[in-house]
Amino acid sequence: MEQLGISLSSFIAQLVNFGILLVLLYLVAYKPVLKMMDGRTARIKESLEQAEVMKKQAEAAEVEFKKQIADASKQGQAVIERASRTADEIRQRTQAEAKVEAEALVERARADIRRERDEIIDELRKEFADLTILAAGKVIGKTLDKTAHRDLIGQVLEESAGLRKN
Amino acid sequence: MPENKKVMGMSKPVFIAVLLGILALTIVSFLAGGIGQALFGIEFPEWLVVHQPEPHLPPSAIFHIGGLAVTNTMFTAWISIALLTGLFWAATRRMKLVPGRFQAAAESVIGYLYDFCTDIAGEKNGRKFFPLVATIFLFVITNALMNLIPGYNSILIGEAGHQTHLLRGANTDVNFPLALAVISFVMVEYWGLKSVGVFHYLGKFFNFGPFIHSIRHFRKEGVMGVFNGLIAIFIGLIELMAEFIRIISFTFRLFGNMTGGEILLVSMLFLMPFLLALPFYGLELLVGFIQALIFAGLTLVFAHIAVTPHTGEASEHH
């Protein structure tokens, strides 16, 4: 034993040395480093979880976005259809109004023409009556009562015109 | 353009000069070394000649504190404690989430040892064993590496005639590996007793169950049952002996390897100073690492075995 160098005091001293080193290393190395490594692992795990959550959120947002785009597209389509329908309605109404107006114009023009024709006919009738009276006066050689004869002629013409009209 | 040929990264004249230098060193170291002196006996200046080493196993006391003789190996153990604590303290003083180089180095060492423990013993037990295993590894390897520092074993103190080495690798003092082995043994048994339970754990060594069972059911199991029971008792006692023998094997494996390595180095230095010792320095670097790993690894494995319940064997017999 002595030749090997085994001695109780040295042995105990080395035991104490080891104990001291274990405590010191625990305090300055193992504890802080493991704490840091655990912290880092937790952080990485947290980050990964957060990334997963964000990914899911992004996916949900994408789905929502697509849905909104689809809705918007549908709404747009509806607006276009409504506008098109309105345009059709407006066109039809305008056409109808234009037609009515045109007809009214034609009718008014026709009435004007009729009125003018009647006036001209009346004028002609008057002149004809005058000429007839004048001619009859010349034939008879005396002046006829102009007013009375004009009325008479007018009445005849009226009747004839009435006959013609009917 | 002149051709600039390089040999091993050196220009030709430099390479030749280096080669001549090495040759001269070889001749001088051969002639100044033990073999050359014995063969030729050429006188060299005192500082070139390495005297024949006289290795002795017990460490020498360098001073006394009270009644306790402080040996050179104990002193180096203190230095290694101070060195390890200082280095790790400096590295972990201001821990950052994104580590600097020094912190990263410390973290990689601790991380390597931690992974080593958890890979073998699992996450829960590995964490429990880690401080002891890591401390054994770091203590042994630091002492082994410090012993290889040039000049480490050359500092002499004391008066002429009674000179002793100031520093000597703690691994080469049998008390140091013995202390580690005892701590390893005590902790392994403690963990075994604690996690498996006193009766269950001791049942591995004092395995009388099968024998009693065979006596009770003698008619059914016959002589072979009794024989098997006796074998179980015998194996249990052998296992108990193996636990204690482990202390001796642990101690002398480390002590023998490190002391042998030291004697080998000084012998090589004596035979041929300078060059011949170089490969052995490399070898000792490796040996130091392997011994530290074996000591720590075996402690870990034995601890892992101790805390693993041996229900398989027990249930087999009942």
Short mmCIF file of C-alpha atoms in Angstrom, two decimals:
data_model
loop_
_atom_site.label_atom_id
_atom_site.label_comp_id
_atom_site.label_asym_id
_atom_site.label_seq_id
_atom_site.Cartn_x
_atom_site.Cartn_y
_atom_site.Cartn_z
CA MET A 1 0.00 0.00 0.00
CA GLU A 2 2.70 2.43 0.96
CA GLN A 3 4.70 1.65 -2.14
CA LEU A 4 1.68 2.54 -4.23
CA GLY A 5 1.25 5.71 -2.26
CA ILE A 6 -2.20 5.05 -0.85
CA SER A 7 -2.70 7.23 2.20
CA LEU A 8 -5.91 7.98 4.02
CA SER A 9 -5.26 11.70 4.31
CA SER A 10 -4.54 12.06 0.59
CA PHE A 11 -7.56 9.95 -0.25
CA ILE A 12 -9.86 12.06 1.89
CA ALA A 13 -8.30 15.23 0.50
CA GLN A 14 -8.97 14.04 -3.05
CA LEU A 15 -12.56 13.18 -2.10
CA VAL A 16 -12.97 16.70 -0.77
CA ASN A 17 -11.32 18.10 -3.91
CA PHE A 18 -13.77 16.25 -6.08
CA GLY A 19 -16.69 17.41 -3.97
CA ILE A 20 -15.53 21.02 -4.19
CA LEU A 21 -15.08 20.77 -7.95
CA LEU A 22 -18.52 19.20 -8.34
CA VAL A 23 -20.16 22.01 -6.40
CA LEU A 24 -18.18 24.73 -8.17
CA LEU A 25 -18.82 23.31 -11.62
CA TYR A 26 -22.47 22.87 -10.77
CA LEU A 27 -22.67 26.54 -9.87
CA VAL A 28 -20.57 28.06 -12.67
CA ALA A 29 -21.10 25.58 -15.50
CA TYR A 30 -23.87 23.00 -15.33
CA LYS A 31 -26.61 25.11 -13.83
CA PRO A 32 -26.23 28.22 -16.02
CA VAL A 33 -25.47 26.31 -19.22
CA LEU A 34 -28.33 23.84 -18.80
CA LYS A 35 -30.63 26.68 -17.88
CA MET A 36 -29.58 28.53 -21.01
CA MET A 37 -29.93 25.41 -23.14
CA ASP A 38 -33.36 24.68 -21.68
CA GLY A 39 -34.34 28.31 -22.23
CA ARG A 40 -33.15 28.13 -25.80
CA THR A 41 -35.03 24.89 -26.40
CA ALA A 42 -38.17 26.40 -24.90
CA ARG A 43 -37.73 29.47 -27.04
CA ILE A 44 -37.26 27.46 -30.20
CA LYS A 45 -40.31 25.37 -29.33
CA GLU A 46 -42.29 28.54 -28.65
CA SER A 47 -41.12 30.08 -31.92
CA LEU A 48 -42.07 26.97 -33.83
CA GLU A 49 -45.48 26.92 -32.19
CA GLN A 50 -45.89 30.60 -32.92
CA ALA A 51 -44.87 30.01 -36.52
CA GLU A 52 -47.41 27.20 -36.72
CA VAL A 53 -50.12 29.48 -35.34
CA MET A 54 -49.13 32.21 -37.77
CA LYS A 55 -49.13 29.74 -40.62
CA LYS A 56 -52.61 28.64 -39.67
CA GLN A 57 -53.71 32.27 -39.38
CA ALA A 58 -52.21 33.01 -42.80
CA GLU A 59 -54.01 30.01 -44.26
CA ALA A 60 -57.27 31.12 -42.66
CA ALA A 61 -56.69 34.65 -43.93
CA GLU A 62 -56.03 33.30 -47.40
CA VAL A 63 -59.25 31.29 -47.33
CA GLU A 64 -61.10 34.37 -46.08
CA PHE A 65 -59.45 36.51 -48.74
CA LYS A 66 -60.41 34.06 -51.48
CA LYS A 67 -63.94 33.99 -50.11
CA GLN A 68 -64.05 37.79 -50.09
CA ILE A 69 -62.73 37.91 -53.65
CA ALA A 70 -65.38 35.40 -54.70
CA ASP A 71 -68.05 37.47 -52.93
CA ALA A 72 -66.77 40.65 -54.51
CA SER A 73 -66.76 38.99 -57.90
CA LYS A 74 -70.31 37.79 -57.34
CA GLN A 75 -71.38 41.25 -56.21
CA GLY A 76 -69.66 42.80 -59.20
CA GLN A 77 -71.45 40.37 -61.48
CA ALA A 78 -74.74 41.27 -59.85
CA VAL A 79 -74.03 44.98 -60.25
CA ILE A 80 -73.17 44.48 -63.91
CA GLU A 81 -76.33 42.47 -64.43
CA ARG A 82 -78.43 45.09 -62.66
CA ALA A 83 -76.81 47.87 -64.66
CA SER A 84 -77.41 45.96 -67.84
CA ARG A 85 -81.02 45.38 -66.89
CA THR A 86 -81.47 49.03 -65.99
CA ALA A 87 -79.90 50.05 -69.26
CA ASP A 88 -82.30 47.74 -71.10
CA GLU A 89 -85.23 49.16 -69.20
CA ILE A 90 -84.09 52.72 -69.89
CA ARG A 91 -83.63 51.90 -73.56
CA GLN A 92 -87.04 50.33 -73.79
CA ARG A 93 -88.67 53.19 -71.95
CA THR A 94 -86.88 55.73 -74.07
CA GLN A 95 -87.91 53.88 -77.18
CA ALA A 96 -91.49 53.75 -75.99
CA GLU A 97 -91.46 57.43 -75.08
CA ALA A 98 -89.86 58.32 -78.37
CA LYS A 99 -92.49 56.32 -80.17
CA VAL A 100 -95.27 58.00 -78.27
CA GLU A 101 -93.74 61.40 -78.91
CA ALA A 102 -93.27 60.62 -82.56
CA GLU A 103 -96.86 59.50 -82.84
CA ALA A 104 -97.99 62.65 -81.06
CA LEU A 105 -95.90 64.72 -83.44
CA VAL A 106 -97.33 62.90 -86.46
CA GLU A 107 -100.83 63.33 -85.06
CA ARG A 108 -100.24 67.04 -84.45
CA ALA A 109 -98.79 67.45 -87.92
CA ARG A 110 -101.76 65.62 -89.36
CA ALA A 111 -104.17 67.87 -87.40
CA ASP A 112 -102.29 70.95 -88.57
CA ILE A 113 -102.45 69.79 -92.13
CA ARG A 114 -106.16 69.05 -91.77
CA ARG A 115 -106.79 72.41 -90.21
CA GLU A 116 -104.81 74.23 -92.86
CA ARG A 117 -106.61 72.30 -95.57
CA ASP A 118 -109.95 73.18 -94.02
CA GLU A 119 -108.97 76.83 -93.80
CA ILE A 120 -107.85 76.84 -97.40
CA ILE A 121 -111.07 75.08 -98.39
CA ASP A 122 -113.07 77.67 -96.42
CA GLU A 123 -111.09 80.42 -98.10
CA LEU A 124 -111.64 78.89 -101.48
CA ARG A 125 -115.30 78.44 -100.64
CA LYS A 126 -115.59 82.09 -99.70
CA GLU A 127 -113.83 83.22 -102.82
CA PHE A 128 -115.91 80.85 -104.90
CA ALA A 129 -119.08 82.22 -103.31
CA ASP A 130 -117.97 85.76 -103.98
CA LEU A 131 -117.07 84.94 -107.53
CA THR A 132 -120.36 83.08 -108.00
CA ILE A 133 -122.34 86.01 -106.60
CA LEU A 134 -120.39 88.40 -108.72
CA ALA A 135 -120.95 86.28 -111.76
CA ALA A 136 -124.62 85.81 -110.98
CA GLY A 137 -124.98 89.55 -110.41
CA LYS A 138 -123.40 90.25 -113.72
CA VAL A 139 -125.72 87.78 -115.36
CA ILE A 140 -128.80 89.14 -113.70
CA GLY A 141 -127.53 92.67 -113.99
CA LYS A 142 -128.06 93.81 -110.48
CA THR A 143 -126.24 93.63 -107.30
CA LEU A 144 -127.33 90.82 -105.18
CA ASP A 145 -127.44 90.92 -101.46
CA LYS A 146 -123.93 89.81 -100.92
CA THR A 147 -124.27 88.66 -97.34
CA ALA A 148 -127.48 86.72 -97.85
CA HIS A 149 -126.21 84.98 -100.91
CA ARG A 150 -122.86 84.24 -99.37
CA ASP A 151 -124.61 82.54 -96.48
CA LEU A 152 -126.75 80.58 -98.87
CA ILE A 153 -123.78 79.46 -100.92
CA GLY A 154 -121.85 78.72 -97.83
CA GLN A 155 -124.71 76.58 -96.56
CA VAL A 156 -124.78 74.66 -99.84
CA LEU A 157 -121.05 74.20 -99.80
CA GLU A 158 -121.22 73.20 -96.20
CA GLU A 159 -123.69 70.56 -96.97
CA SER A 160 -121.69 69.39 -99.93
CA ALA A 161 -118.54 69.42 -97.82
CA GLY A 162 -120.41 67.52 -95.15
CA LEU A 163 -121.48 65.04 -97.72
CA ARG A 164 -117.95 64.76 -99.01
CA LYS A 165 -116.47 64.42 -95.58
CA ASN A 166 -118.92 61.75 -94.67
CA MET B 1 9.49 33.83 -65.38
CA PRO B 2 11.47 31.86 -62.76
CA GLU B 3 9.90 28.58 -61.78
CA ASN B 4 8.82 28.73 -58.14
CA LYS B 5 8.54 25.14 -56.99
CA LYS B 6 7.27 24.62 -53.47
CA VAL B 7 7.94 21.59 -51.32
CA MET B 8 5.37 21.01 -48.56
CA GLY B 9 4.34 24.64 -48.72
CA MET B 10 7.92 25.89 -48.37
CA SER B 11 10.33 27.22 -50.94
CA LYS B 12 13.18 24.87 -51.74
CA PRO B 13 15.92 26.59 -49.67
CA VAL B 14 13.67 26.87 -46.62
CA PHE B 15 12.66 23.23 -46.96
CA ILE B 16 16.29 22.14 -47.14
CA ALA B 17 17.14 24.29 -44.11
CA VAL B 18 14.28 22.75 -42.12
CA LEU B 19 15.34 19.28 -43.17
CA LEU B 20 18.93 19.93 -42.10
CA GLY B 21 17.70 21.38 -38.80
CA ILE B 22 15.65 18.26 -38.09
CA LEU B 23 18.59 16.05 -39.03
CA ALA B 24 20.92 17.97 -36.73
CA LEU B 25 18.39 17.81 -33.91
CA THR B 26 18.01 14.07 -34.45
CA ILE B 27 21.75 13.48 -34.29
CA VAL B 28 22.22 15.70 -31.26
CA SER B 29 19.25 14.21 -29.42
CA PHE B 30 20.40 10.71 -30.24
CA LEU B 31 23.92 11.36 -29.02
CA ALA B 32 22.74 13.25 -25.92
CA GLY B 33 20.09 10.63 -25.12
CA GLY B 34 20.55 7.45 -23.15
CA ILE B 35 21.41 5.22 -26.09
CA GLY B 36 23.90 7.66 -27.63
CA GLN B 37 25.59 8.28 -24.28
CA ALA B 38 25.92 4.56 -23.67
CA LEU B 39 27.30 3.93 -27.14
CA PHE B 40 29.54 6.93 -27.76
CA GLY B 41 29.85 8.75 -24.46
CA ILE B 42 30.31 12.16 -26.09
CA GLU B 43 30.17 14.90 -23.52
CA PHE B 44 27.36 17.37 -23.92
CA PRO B 45 26.52 20.45 -21.90
CA GLU B 46 24.52 19.65 -18.79
CA TRP B 47 21.34 21.29 -20.07
CA LEU B 48 21.21 18.96 -23.09
CA VAL B 49 21.52 15.69 -21.23
CA VAL B 50 18.43 14.05 -19.76
CA HIS B 51 19.23 11.99 -16.70
CA GLN B 52 17.88 8.54 -16.22
CA PRO B 53 14.38 8.80 -14.79
CA GLU B 54 13.67 7.21 -11.45
CA PRO B 55 9.92 6.91 -11.35
CA HIS B 56 8.40 6.36 -7.97
CA LEU B 57 4.71 5.88 -7.43
CA PRO B 58 3.88 7.76 -4.20
CA PRO B 59 3.51 11.50 -4.60
CA SER B 60 5.86 13.75 -2.70
CA ALA B 61 4.81 16.24 -0.07
CA ILE B 62 5.67 19.77 -1.09
CA PHE B 63 4.42 21.59 1.99
CA HIS B 64 2.26 21.04 5.04
CA ILE B 65 -0.94 22.68 6.17
CA GLY B 66 -1.33 21.86 9.82
CA GLY B 67 -0.89 18.11 10.03
CA LEU B 68 -1.87 17.52 6.40
CA ALA B 69 0.95 16.98 3.95
CA VAL B 70 0.07 18.68 0.69
CA THR B 71 1.45 16.49 -2.09
CA ASN B 72 2.39 17.67 -5.55
CA THR B 73 -0.54 15.71 -7.03
CA MET B 74 -2.98 17.33 -4.64
CA PHE B 75 -1.55 20.71 -5.54
CA THR B 76 -2.12 20.01 -9.26
CA ALA B 77 -5.64 18.85 -8.48
CA TRP B 78 -6.23 22.26 -6.89
CA ILE B 79 -4.77 23.96 -9.93
CA SER B 80 -7.08 21.98 -12.21
CA ILE B 81 -10.06 22.86 -9.98
CA ALA B 82 -9.11 26.54 -10.17
CA LEU B 83 -8.55 26.31 -13.93
CA LEU B 84 -11.84 24.56 -14.66
CA THR B 85 -13.84 26.80 -12.37
CA GLY B 86 -12.14 29.92 -13.73
CA LEU B 87 -12.69 28.97 -17.35
CA PHE B 88 -16.33 28.07 -16.91
CA TRP B 89 -16.94 31.09 -14.70
CA ALA B 90 -15.48 33.35 -17.38
CA ALA B 91 -17.51 31.64 -20.07
CA THR B 92 -20.82 31.70 -18.24
CA ARG B 93 -20.45 35.01 -16.41
CA ARG B 94 -22.60 36.89 -18.86
CA MET B 95 -24.75 34.36 -20.58
CA LYS B 96 -26.39 35.48 -23.79
CA LEU B 97 -29.09 33.78 -25.78
CA VAL B 98 -26.91 34.14 -28.86
CA PRO B 99 -23.57 32.99 -27.46
CA GLY B 100 -20.14 34.46 -28.11
CA ARG B 101 -17.22 32.19 -28.98
CA PHE B 102 -16.16 31.51 -25.41
CA GLN B 103 -19.68 30.81 -24.24
CA ALA B 104 -20.33 28.64 -27.29
CA ALA B 105 -17.20 26.60 -26.51
CA ALA B 106 -18.28 26.07 -22.91
CA GLU B 107 -21.81 25.25 -24.03
CA SER B 108 -20.57 22.75 -26.59
CA VAL B 109 -18.47 20.94 -23.95
CA ILE B 110 -21.35 20.83 -21.48
CA GLY B 111 -23.80 20.01 -24.27
CA TYR B 112 -21.60 17.15 -25.49
CA LEU B 113 -21.43 15.65 -21.99
CA TYR B 114 -25.13 16.22 -21.38
CA ASP B 115 -26.07 14.53 -24.66
CA PHE B 116 -23.69 11.70 -23.79
CA CYS B 117 -25.56 11.17 -20.50
CA THR B 118 -29.08 11.50 -21.88
CA ASP B 119 -28.33 9.31 -24.92
CA ILE B 120 -27.32 6.44 -22.67
CA ALA B 121 -29.51 6.86 -19.61
CA GLY B 122 -32.52 8.67 -21.06
CA GLU B 123 -33.69 12.22 -20.45
CA LYS B 124 -34.69 11.90 -16.77
CA ASN B 125 -31.90 9.71 -15.43
CA GLY B 126 -29.31 11.27 -17.73
CA ARG B 127 -29.99 14.65 -16.20
CA LYS B 128 -29.62 13.18 -12.72
CA PHE B 129 -26.29 11.49 -13.51
CA PHE B 130 -24.94 14.35 -15.58
CA PRO B 131 -23.19 16.49 -12.89
CA LEU B 132 -21.22 13.54 -11.50
CA VAL B 133 -20.33 12.07 -14.90
CA ALA B 134 -19.36 15.45 -16.35
CA THR B 135 -17.25 16.35 -13.30
CA ILE B 136 -15.39 13.02 -13.47
CA PHE B 137 -14.74 13.52 -17.18
CA LEU B 138 -13.61 17.12 -16.85
CA PHE B 139 -11.46 16.47 -13.77
CA VAL B 140 -9.68 13.50 -15.32
CA ILE B 141 -9.12 15.03 -18.74
CA THR B 142 -7.94 18.37 -17.34
CA ASN B 143 -5.38 16.63 -15.16
CA ALA B 144 -4.30 14.40 -18.04
CA LEU B 145 -3.87 17.33 -20.42
CA MET B 146 -2.14 19.54 -17.86
CA ASN B 147 0.37 16.77 -17.33
CA LEU B 148 1.40 17.12 -20.97
CA ILE B 149 2.21 20.82 -20.74
CA PRO B 150 5.94 21.10 -21.50
CA GLY B 151 7.90 21.70 -18.33
CA TYR B 152 5.03 20.62 -16.10
CA ASN B 153 7.05 17.83 -14.56
CA SER B 154 10.33 19.70 -14.60
CA ILE B 155 9.86 22.25 -11.85
CA LEU B 156 11.89 21.08 -8.86
CA ILE B 157 11.71 22.50 -5.36
CA GLY B 158 13.61 21.83 -2.18
CA GLU B 159 17.25 21.65 -1.34
CA ALA B 160 19.78 19.77 -3.44
CA GLY B 161 19.56 16.09 -2.72
CA HIS B 162 15.99 16.33 -1.44
CA GLN B 163 14.43 17.86 -4.47
CA THR B 164 10.84 17.05 -5.38
CA HIS B 165 8.64 17.90 -8.34
CA LEU B 166 6.36 20.83 -7.64
CA LEU B 167 3.72 19.61 -10.07
CA ARG B 168 2.70 16.08 -10.90
CA GLY B 169 -0.45 14.91 -12.70
CA ALA B 170 -3.12 14.05 -10.16
CA ASN B 171 -4.11 11.01 -12.20
CA THR B 172 -0.76 9.43 -11.39
CA ASP B 173 -1.49 9.54 -7.66
CA VAL B 174 -3.41 6.38 -6.79
CA ASN B 175 -5.46 8.27 -4.19
CA PHE B 176 -7.04 10.40 -6.89
CA PRO B 177 -8.50 7.59 -9.06
CA LEU B 178 -9.38 5.73 -5.86
CA ALA B 179 -11.35 8.71 -4.60
CA LEU B 180 -13.15 9.00 -7.93
CA ALA B 181 -13.86 5.26 -7.97
CA VAL B 182 -15.27 5.34 -4.44
CA ILE B 183 -17.47 8.33 -5.27
CA SER B 184 -18.63 6.61 -8.44
CA PHE B 185 -19.38 3.40 -6.50
CA VAL B 186 -21.21 5.17 -3.68
CA MET B 187 -23.33 7.26 -6.06
CA VAL B 188 -24.20 4.27 -8.26
CA GLU B 189 -25.32 2.24 -5.24
CA TYR B 190 -27.21 5.23 -3.81
CA TRP B 191 -29.11 5.80 -7.06
CA GLY B 192 -29.80 2.09 -7.37
CA LEU B 193 -31.14 1.83 -3.83
CA LYS B 194 -33.16 5.00 -4.17
CA SER B 195 -34.86 4.31 -7.47
CA VAL B 196 -35.39 0.55 -7.32
CA GLY B 197 -36.02 0.27 -3.59
CA VAL B 198 -33.77 -1.19 -0.89
CA PHE B 199 -35.18 -4.74 -0.87
CA HIS B 200 -35.56 -4.97 -4.58
CA TYR B 201 -32.07 -3.62 -5.22
CA LEU B 202 -30.40 -5.83 -2.61
CA GLY B 203 -32.42 -8.76 -3.94
CA LYS B 204 -30.14 -8.70 -6.96
CA PHE B 205 -27.20 -9.61 -4.71
CA PHE B 206 -28.93 -11.71 -2.06
CA ASN B 207 -31.05 -13.78 -4.34
CA PHE B 208 -32.42 -16.46 -2.00
CA GLY B 209 -35.92 -16.45 -3.55
CA PRO B 210 -35.42 -19.24 -6.11
CA PHE B 211 -33.67 -21.45 -3.52
CA ILE B 212 -36.50 -21.10 -0.96
CA HIS B 213 -39.02 -21.62 -3.73
CA SER B 214 -37.29 -24.84 -4.84
CA ILE B 215 -37.23 -26.19 -1.26
CA ARG B 216 -40.94 -25.49 -0.84
CA HIS B 217 -41.80 -27.11 -4.15
CA PHE B 218 -39.20 -29.82 -3.92
CA ARG B 219 -41.56 -32.52 -5.17
CA LYS B 220 -42.35 -30.60 -8.29
CA GLU B 221 -38.93 -29.13 -9.11
CA GLY B 222 -36.66 -31.81 -7.70
CA VAL B 223 -32.91 -31.60 -7.17
CA MET B 224 -32.42 -29.48 -10.27
CA GLY B 225 -34.62 -26.77 -8.76
CA VAL B 226 -32.48 -26.69 -5.62
CA PHE B 227 -29.36 -26.63 -7.75
CA ASN B 228 -30.68 -23.71 -9.78
CA GLY B 229 -31.56 -21.91 -6.54
CA LEU B 230 -28.00 -22.35 -5.29
CA ILE B 231 -26.65 -21.06 -8.59
CA ALA B 232 -28.88 -17.99 -8.28
CA ILE B 233 -27.47 -17.32 -4.79
CA PHE B 234 -23.95 -17.79 -6.07
CA ILE B 235 -24.48 -15.47 -9.03
CA GLY B 236 -25.95 -12.85 -6.72
CA LEU B 237 -22.92 -12.99 -4.45
CA ILE B 238 -20.60 -12.80 -7.45
CA GLU B 239 -22.48 -9.72 -8.59
CA LEU B 240 -22.05 -8.20 -5.14
CA MET B 241 -18.34 -8.91 -5.34
CA ALA B 242 -18.20 -7.43 -8.83
CA GLU B 243 -19.65 -4.19 -7.48
CA PHE B 244 -16.75 -3.86 -5.06
CA ILE B 245 -14.17 -5.11 -7.53
CA ARG B 246 -15.35 -2.30 -9.78
CA ILE B 247 -13.69 0.18 -7.37
CA ILE B 248 -10.36 -1.56 -7.87
CA SER B 249 -10.74 -1.87 -11.63
CA PHE B 250 -11.74 1.79 -11.93
CA THR B 251 -8.82 2.88 -9.79
CA PHE B 252 -6.12 0.87 -11.42
CA ARG B 253 -7.31 1.38 -14.97
CA LEU B 254 -6.90 5.14 -14.66
CA PHE B 255 -3.89 5.04 -12.38
CA GLY B 256 -2.10 2.43 -14.50
CA ASN B 257 -2.75 4.13 -17.81
CA MET B 258 -1.78 7.58 -16.66
CA THR B 259 1.25 6.53 -14.65
CA GLY B 260 2.34 4.24 -17.46
CA GLY B 261 1.96 7.08 -19.92
CA GLU B 262 4.04 9.38 -17.75
CA ILE B 263 6.80 6.80 -17.31
CA LEU B 264 6.71 6.11 -21.04
CA LEU B 265 7.13 9.80 -21.81
CA VAL B 266 10.06 10.35 -19.45
CA SER B 267 11.67 7.14 -20.71
CA MET B 268 11.39 8.30 -24.30
CA LEU B 269 12.76 11.69 -23.31
CA PHE B 270 15.67 9.95 -21.65
CA LEU B 271 16.37 7.70 -24.64
CA MET B 272 16.23 10.46 -27.21
CA PRO B 273 15.29 13.98 -26.14
CA PHE B 274 13.24 16.29 -28.39
CA LEU B 275 11.99 14.16 -31.27
CA LEU B 276 11.20 10.67 -30.10
CA ALA B 277 8.83 11.83 -27.40
CA LEU B 278 6.61 13.72 -29.87
CA PRO B 279 4.46 10.81 -31.10
CA PHE B 280 4.09 9.67 -27.52
CA TYR B 281 2.79 13.09 -26.56
CA GLY B 282 0.14 12.64 -29.25
CA LEU B 283 -0.61 9.18 -27.90
CA GLU B 284 -0.96 10.51 -24.37
CA LEU B 285 -3.38 13.18 -25.54
CA LEU B 286 -5.57 10.41 -26.89
CA VAL B 287 -5.08 8.22 -23.82
CA GLY B 288 -6.10 11.07 -21.52
CA PHE B 289 -9.29 11.63 -23.47
CA ILE B 290 -10.11 7.94 -23.65
CA GLN B 291 -9.48 7.34 -19.95
CA ALA B 292 -11.67 10.27 -18.99
CA LEU B 293 -14.40 9.02 -21.30
CA ILE B 294 -14.12 5.44 -19.99
CA PHE B 295 -14.23 6.49 -16.34
CA ALA B 296 -17.21 8.79 -16.90
CA GLY B 297 -18.91 6.43 -19.35
CA LEU B 298 -18.62 3.37 -17.12
CA THR B 299 -19.96 5.32 -14.15
CA LEU B 300 -22.89 6.36 -16.32
CA VAL B 301 -23.55 2.84 -17.59
CA PHE B 302 -23.34 1.29 -14.12
CA ALA B 303 -25.64 3.97 -12.75
CA HIS B 304 -28.07 3.32 -15.58
CA ILE B 305 -27.99 -0.43 -14.89
CA ALA B 306 -28.47 0.19 -11.15
CA VAL B 307 -31.59 2.31 -11.62
CA THR B 308 -33.13 -0.04 -14.18
CA PRO B 309 -35.44 -2.44 -12.32
CA HIS B 310 -34.52 -6.11 -12.81
CA THR B 311 -38.12 -7.22 -12.85
CA GLY B 312 -37.45 -9.69 -15.67
CA GLU B 313 -35.28 -11.93 -13.51
CA ALA B 314 -37.45 -11.56 -10.44
CA SER B 315 -40.72 -12.37 -12.15
CA GLU B 316 -39.15 -15.33 -13.88
CA HIS B 317 -38.70 -17.12 -10.59
CA HIS B 318 -42.03 -16.30 -8.96
#
